[in-house]
Amino acid sequence: MKKLLNTLFITQQDVYLSLDGDNIVLLKEQEKMGRLPLHNLESIVSFGYTGASPALMGYCAERNISLIFLTMSGRFLARVSGKSKGNVVLRKKQYRISDDEVLSAKIARNFIIGKIYNNKWMIERMTRDYPLRIDVIQFKEISQHLSSIIKAVRECKDLERLRGLEGQAAISYNSLFNQMILQQKDDFYFHSRSRRPPLDHVNAMLSFAYTLLANDMASALEGVGLDAYVGFLHRDRPGRVSLALDAMEELRGVYADKFVLSLINKKVINKGDFLMKENGAVIMTDEGRKKFLNAWQNKKQEKITHPYLGEKIAWGLVPHVQALLLARHLRNDLDEYPPFLWK
């Protein structure tokens, strides 16, 4: 149980939620696990839904406290709320901004700043931790180049130029990715990004990780009442969770890429976990996916200190915190959306 930004996150499995006076009570096998006053809460997010009492649902509906239910893996199940109030206003604000490319750019550039900053941090960490195994001069040059792009992004007010700057940063960062692979180099290598289909082991893993991250981010956005399909940088396209793709940009490197690299470098995944199809596409075997998903769930339980909140949380809660911060910005509670800047 963790309270952040007036939101209660319940991450334990098999917990039943009940009401006692003006308090929420957490029960597991009839044993009381926790109790918290409801009067300061705006929403309750429960992972691994077991149940909630009708009394608690009614109390929350009357007081506009949202109840959000997710699976333990983070997939969105349902959102229970009372009469339409804040969420309608929030979504209308989101749609207005999405229709205005200048306003969209003001938010989108912070997503990109977070992405480039975190990629730069990864590069700097490599030069510190593995100076004898990489080209330090090249890494330092790219790091400086990313710093100059961040400055340009801060001043950018045009979506098309913002996409161009993000593309420049991605090319520079990707040029170093193969050097970050320190083990199993004969079987795992990265020359360029290939998506549909992935053409090597690394791209197959990156695509899988990005899909999982996009699903987690979409669930987080739905949980705070935003429309995951209406973005600011990624424009509307039927069936695409454009806002989730926007918001996950800052987590691609520091969360997904770093995770994939750790599986390779720690030899959790090996070449036997992949198959090549007749068209050249590389896919993971069932056993490989099981290893990957198990490690992904373990990663989500690891604790970090959130750079903006200054509080210790699980990695799996980061998308939910960022979604809350984005919603607060759209409600004018924050002057600017604070990207996730990891150090």
Coordinates of C-alpha atoms in Angstrom, one line a residue:
M1 CA 0.0 0.0 0.0
K2 CA 1.4 3.4 -1.0
K3 CA -0.1 6.8 -1.1
L4 CA 1.2 9.2 -3.8
L5 CA -0.4 12.5 -5.0
N6 CA -3.7 11.8 -3.1
T7 CA -3.9 8.4 -4.8
L8 CA -3.7 5.1 -2.9
F9 CA -1.9 2.3 -4.7
I10 CA -2.6 -1.3 -3.5
T11 CA 0.0 -3.6 -5.0
Q12 CA -0.4 -6.7 -2.8
Q13 CA -2.2 -9.7 -4.3
D14 CA -5.6 -11.0 -3.1
V15 CA -6.6 -8.0 -1.1
Y16 CA -10.3 -7.2 -0.5
L17 CA -11.3 -3.5 0.0
S18 CA -14.0 -2.6 2.5
L19 CA -15.4 0.4 4.3
D20 CA -15.3 1.2 8.0
G21 CA -16.8 4.7 8.8
D22 CA -14.8 7.1 6.7
N23 CA -11.8 4.7 6.2
I24 CA -10.8 2.2 3.6
V25 CA -9.8 -1.2 5.2
L26 CA -7.6 -3.7 3.4
L27 CA -8.3 -7.4 4.2
K28 CA -6.4 -10.5 3.2
E29 CA -8.0 -13.8 4.2
Q30 CA -10.1 -11.9 6.8
E31 CA -7.0 -10.4 8.3
K32 CA -6.7 -6.6 8.4
M33 CA -3.6 -5.4 6.5
G34 CA -4.1 -1.7 6.5
R35 CA -6.5 1.2 7.2
L36 CA -6.5 4.7 5.8
P37 CA -8.8 7.7 6.0
L38 CA -10.6 8.4 2.7
H39 CA -11.3 12.1 3.0
N40 CA -8.0 13.1 1.4
L41 CA -8.0 10.6 -1.4
E42 CA -8.9 11.4 -5.1
S43 CA -8.5 7.8 -6.4
I44 CA -7.7 4.2 -5.4
V45 CA -5.7 1.9 -7.7
S46 CA -5.8 -1.8 -6.9
F47 CA -3.5 -4.3 -8.7
G48 CA -4.7 -7.9 -8.7
Y49 CA -8.4 -7.3 -8.2
T50 CA -10.1 -9.5 -5.6
G51 CA -13.1 -7.4 -4.7
A52 CA -14.5 -4.3 -3.1
S53 CA -17.6 -3.9 -0.9
P54 CA -20.7 -2.2 -2.4
A55 CA -20.5 0.1 0.6
L56 CA -17.0 1.3 -0.3
M57 CA -18.0 1.7 -4.0
G58 CA -21.0 3.8 -3.0
Y59 CA -19.0 5.9 -0.6
C60 CA -16.4 6.6 -3.3
A61 CA -19.0 7.3 -6.0
E62 CA -20.7 9.9 -3.8
R63 CA -17.5 11.7 -3.1
N64 CA -16.0 11.4 -6.6
I65 CA -13.2 9.1 -5.5
S66 CA -12.3 6.8 -8.4
L67 CA -11.8 3.1 -8.0
I68 CA -9.4 1.6 -10.6
F69 CA -8.9 -2.1 -11.0
L70 CA -5.8 -3.6 -12.8
T71 CA -4.4 -7.1 -13.1
M72 CA -1.2 -7.8 -11.3
S73 CA 0.6 -7.3 -14.6
G74 CA -0.9 -3.8 -14.9
R75 CA -3.5 -4.4 -17.5
F76 CA -6.5 -2.1 -17.1
L77 CA -9.7 -3.9 -16.1
A78 CA -12.3 -1.3 -15.0
R79 CA -12.8 2.2 -13.5
V80 CA -15.6 2.8 -11.1
S81 CA -16.7 6.4 -10.6
G82 CA -19.7 8.5 -9.7
K83 CA -21.4 11.1 -11.8
S84 CA -19.4 12.7 -14.6
K85 CA -17.4 15.5 -13.1
G86 CA -13.7 16.1 -13.3
N87 CA -12.8 13.4 -15.8
V88 CA -15.0 14.9 -18.5
V89 CA -13.4 18.3 -18.0
L90 CA -10.0 16.7 -18.1
R91 CA -10.6 14.8 -21.3
K92 CA -12.1 17.9 -23.0
K93 CA -8.9 19.8 -22.1
Q94 CA -6.8 16.9 -23.5
Y95 CA -8.8 17.0 -26.8
R96 CA -8.5 20.8 -27.1
I97 CA -4.7 20.7 -26.6
S98 CA -4.4 17.8 -29.0
D99 CA -6.2 19.8 -31.7
D100 CA -3.7 22.7 -31.3
E101 CA -0.2 21.8 -32.5
V102 CA 1.4 24.7 -30.6
L103 CA -0.1 23.7 -27.3
S104 CA 0.7 20.0 -28.1
A105 CA 4.3 20.9 -28.7
K106 CA 4.6 22.5 -25.2
I107 CA 3.8 19.2 -23.5
A108 CA 5.4 16.9 -26.1
R109 CA 8.8 18.6 -25.8
N110 CA 8.9 17.6 -22.1
F111 CA 8.4 13.9 -23.1
I112 CA 11.3 14.2 -25.5
I113 CA 13.5 16.1 -23.0
G114 CA 12.9 13.2 -20.6
K115 CA 13.8 10.6 -23.2
I116 CA 17.0 12.3 -24.4
Y117 CA 18.1 13.2 -20.9
N118 CA 17.7 9.6 -19.7
N119 CA 19.5 8.2 -22.8
K120 CA 22.3 10.6 -22.1
W121 CA 22.4 9.3 -18.4
M122 CA 22.7 5.7 -19.7
I123 CA 25.6 6.7 -21.9
E124 CA 27.4 8.5 -19.0
R125 CA 26.9 5.5 -16.8
M126 CA 28.5 3.2 -19.4
T127 CA 31.6 5.5 -19.6
R128 CA 31.9 5.4 -15.8
D129 CA 31.2 1.6 -15.3
Y130 CA 32.9 0.1 -18.4
P131 CA 35.6 2.4 -19.6
L132 CA 37.8 -0.4 -20.9
R133 CA 35.0 -2.2 -22.9
I134 CA 33.6 0.8 -24.9
D135 CA 34.9 3.7 -27.0
V136 CA 34.8 6.3 -24.2
I137 CA 35.7 9.2 -26.6
Q138 CA 32.8 8.3 -28.9
F139 CA 30.4 8.0 -25.9
K140 CA 31.5 11.4 -24.6
E141 CA 31.0 13.0 -28.0
I142 CA 27.5 11.6 -28.3
S143 CA 26.7 12.7 -24.8
Q144 CA 27.6 16.2 -25.6
H145 CA 25.6 16.1 -28.8
L146 CA 22.5 15.0 -26.8
S147 CA 23.0 17.9 -24.4
S148 CA 22.9 20.3 -27.3
I149 CA 19.8 18.7 -28.7
I150 CA 18.1 19.0 -25.3
K151 CA 18.7 22.7 -25.4
A152 CA 17.1 23.0 -28.8
V153 CA 14.1 20.9 -27.7
R154 CA 13.5 23.2 -24.7
E155 CA 13.0 26.1 -27.2
C156 CA 11.1 24.1 -29.8
K157 CA 7.5 25.2 -30.4
D158 CA 6.8 23.2 -33.6
L159 CA 5.8 19.5 -33.6
E160 CA 7.5 18.7 -36.9
R161 CA 10.8 20.2 -35.8
L162 CA 10.4 18.4 -32.4
R163 CA 10.1 15.1 -34.3
G164 CA 13.2 16.0 -36.2
L165 CA 15.2 16.7 -33.1
E166 CA 14.0 13.5 -31.5
G167 CA 15.1 11.6 -34.6
Q168 CA 18.6 13.1 -34.5
A169 CA 18.9 12.1 -30.9
A170 CA 17.7 8.6 -31.6
I171 CA 20.2 8.1 -34.4
S172 CA 23.1 9.2 -32.1
Y173 CA 21.9 7.1 -29.2
N174 CA 21.3 4.0 -31.4
S175 CA 24.8 4.3 -32.8
L176 CA 26.2 3.3 -29.4
F177 CA 23.6 0.6 -28.5
N178 CA 25.7 -2.3 -29.9
Q179 CA 28.6 -1.3 -27.6
M180 CA 26.3 -1.5 -24.6
I181 CA 25.9 -5.3 -25.3
L182 CA 28.7 -6.7 -23.3
Q183 CA 28.0 -10.4 -23.3
Q184 CA 26.9 -13.0 -25.9
K185 CA 28.1 -10.6 -28.7
D186 CA 28.1 -13.3 -31.4
D187 CA 24.4 -13.9 -30.9
F188 CA 23.1 -10.5 -29.8
Y189 CA 24.0 -7.4 -31.8
F190 CA 22.3 -4.2 -32.9
H191 CA 22.8 -2.4 -36.2
S192 CA 19.6 -0.5 -36.6
R193 CA 16.0 -0.6 -35.4
S194 CA 13.7 -3.1 -37.3
R195 CA 10.1 -3.3 -36.2
R196 CA 7.6 -5.1 -38.5
P197 CA 9.1 -7.6 -38.4
P198 CA 12.1 -7.5 -36.0
L199 CA 15.0 -9.0 -37.9
D200 CA 17.4 -10.0 -35.0
H201 CA 17.3 -11.1 -31.4
V202 CA 17.8 -7.6 -29.9
N203 CA 15.1 -6.0 -32.0
A204 CA 12.7 -8.8 -31.1
M205 CA 13.3 -8.1 -27.4
L206 CA 13.0 -4.3 -27.8
S207 CA 9.7 -4.7 -29.6
F208 CA 8.3 -6.9 -26.9
A209 CA 9.5 -4.6 -24.1
Y210 CA 8.0 -1.5 -25.8
T211 CA 4.7 -3.3 -26.3
L212 CA 4.6 -4.2 -22.5
L213 CA 5.6 -0.6 -21.6
A214 CA 2.9 0.9 -23.9
N215 CA 0.3 -1.4 -22.3
D216 CA 1.4 -0.3 -18.8
M217 CA 1.3 3.3 -19.8
A218 CA -2.1 3.0 -21.4
S219 CA -3.5 1.5 -18.2
A220 CA -2.0 4.2 -16.1
L221 CA -3.6 7.0 -18.4
E222 CA -7.0 5.3 -18.4
G223 CA -6.7 5.0 -14.6
V224 CA -6.4 8.8 -14.2
G225 CA -9.3 9.5 -16.6
L226 CA -7.2 10.4 -19.7
D227 CA -7.9 9.1 -23.2
A228 CA -4.9 6.9 -24.1
Y229 CA -5.7 7.1 -27.8
V230 CA -5.5 10.9 -28.1
G231 CA -1.9 12.1 -28.1
F232 CA 0.1 15.3 -28.5
L233 CA 3.3 14.2 -30.3
H234 CA 1.8 11.0 -31.9
R235 CA -1.2 12.2 -33.8
D236 CA -4.6 10.3 -33.9
R237 CA -4.6 7.0 -35.7
P238 CA -7.4 4.4 -35.3
G239 CA -6.3 1.7 -32.8
R240 CA -3.1 3.4 -31.7
V241 CA -2.7 4.4 -28.1
S242 CA -1.1 7.7 -29.1
L243 CA -0.9 9.3 -25.7
A244 CA 0.6 6.2 -24.2
L245 CA 3.3 6.3 -26.9
D246 CA 3.9 9.9 -26.0
A247 CA 4.2 9.4 -22.3
M248 CA 6.4 6.3 -22.6
E249 CA 9.1 8.1 -24.6
E250 CA 10.9 9.2 -21.5
L251 CA 10.9 5.6 -20.2
R252 CA 12.0 3.8 -23.4
G253 CA 15.8 3.9 -22.7
V254 CA 16.0 4.0 -18.9
Y255 CA 13.3 1.3 -18.4
A256 CA 12.8 -0.8 -21.5
D257 CA 16.3 -0.6 -23.2
K258 CA 18.1 -1.0 -20.0
F259 CA 16.0 -4.0 -19.1
V260 CA 16.7 -5.7 -22.4
L261 CA 20.4 -5.0 -22.0
S262 CA 20.4 -6.5 -18.5
L263 CA 18.7 -9.8 -19.8
I264 CA 21.5 -10.1 -22.4
N265 CA 24.4 -9.1 -20.3
K266 CA 23.3 -11.3 -17.4
K267 CA 22.6 -14.2 -19.8
V268 CA 19.0 -14.6 -18.6
I269 CA 18.1 -14.8 -22.3
N270 CA 20.1 -16.7 -24.9
K271 CA 20.0 -17.5 -28.6
G272 CA 18.0 -20.7 -27.8
D273 CA 15.0 -18.5 -26.8
F274 CA 14.4 -17.4 -30.4
L275 CA 13.1 -18.7 -33.7
M276 CA 13.6 -17.4 -37.2
K277 CA 10.6 -17.5 -39.6
E278 CA 10.8 -18.0 -43.3
N279 CA 10.3 -14.3 -44.0
G280 CA 13.4 -13.5 -41.8
A281 CA 11.4 -12.3 -38.8
V282 CA 12.8 -13.3 -35.4
I283 CA 10.4 -14.2 -32.7
M284 CA 10.8 -15.4 -29.1
T285 CA 9.9 -19.0 -28.2
D286 CA 7.2 -19.6 -25.6
E287 CA 9.9 -20.4 -23.1
G288 CA 11.7 -17.2 -24.0
R289 CA 8.6 -15.1 -23.5
K290 CA 8.0 -16.8 -20.1
K291 CA 11.5 -15.8 -19.0
F292 CA 11.1 -12.3 -20.3
L293 CA 7.7 -11.8 -18.7
N294 CA 8.9 -13.2 -15.3
A295 CA 11.9 -10.8 -15.4
W296 CA 9.7 -7.9 -16.4
Q297 CA 7.4 -8.5 -13.4
N298 CA 10.4 -8.7 -11.1
K299 CA 11.8 -5.5 -12.6
K300 CA 8.5 -3.7 -11.8
Q301 CA 8.9 -4.6 -8.1
E302 CA 12.3 -3.1 -7.8
K303 CA 12.4 0.1 -5.7
I304 CA 13.6 3.5 -6.9
T305 CA 13.4 7.0 -5.6
H306 CA 11.2 9.0 -7.9
P307 CA 13.2 12.1 -9.1
Y308 CA 10.3 14.5 -8.8
L309 CA 8.4 13.3 -5.8
G310 CA 11.5 12.3 -3.9
E311 CA 9.7 9.2 -2.6
K312 CA 10.7 5.5 -2.8
I313 CA 8.3 3.6 -5.1
A314 CA 8.4 0.5 -7.2
W315 CA 9.4 0.8 -10.9
G316 CA 6.0 -0.5 -11.9
L317 CA 4.3 2.6 -10.4
V318 CA 6.4 5.0 -12.4
P319 CA 3.9 5.1 -15.4
H320 CA 1.0 5.7 -12.9
V321 CA 2.9 8.6 -11.2
Q322 CA 3.7 10.2 -14.6
A323 CA 0.1 9.8 -15.6
L324 CA -1.0 11.5 -12.4
L325 CA 1.5 14.4 -13.0
L326 CA 0.2 14.8 -16.6
A327 CA -3.4 14.9 -15.4
R328 CA -2.4 17.5 -12.8
H329 CA -0.8 19.7 -15.4
L330 CA -3.8 19.5 -17.6
R331 CA -6.0 20.5 -14.7
N332 CA -3.6 23.5 -14.1
D333 CA -2.5 22.2 -10.8
L334 CA 1.1 22.2 -12.2
D335 CA 2.5 24.9 -14.4
E336 CA 4.4 22.3 -16.5
Y337 CA 4.5 18.6 -16.9
P338 CA 7.5 17.2 -15.0
P339 CA 9.2 14.5 -17.1
F340 CA 10.8 11.5 -15.4
L341 CA 14.5 12.5 -15.3
W342 CA 16.5 9.6 -13.9
K343 CA 20.0 9.9 -12.5

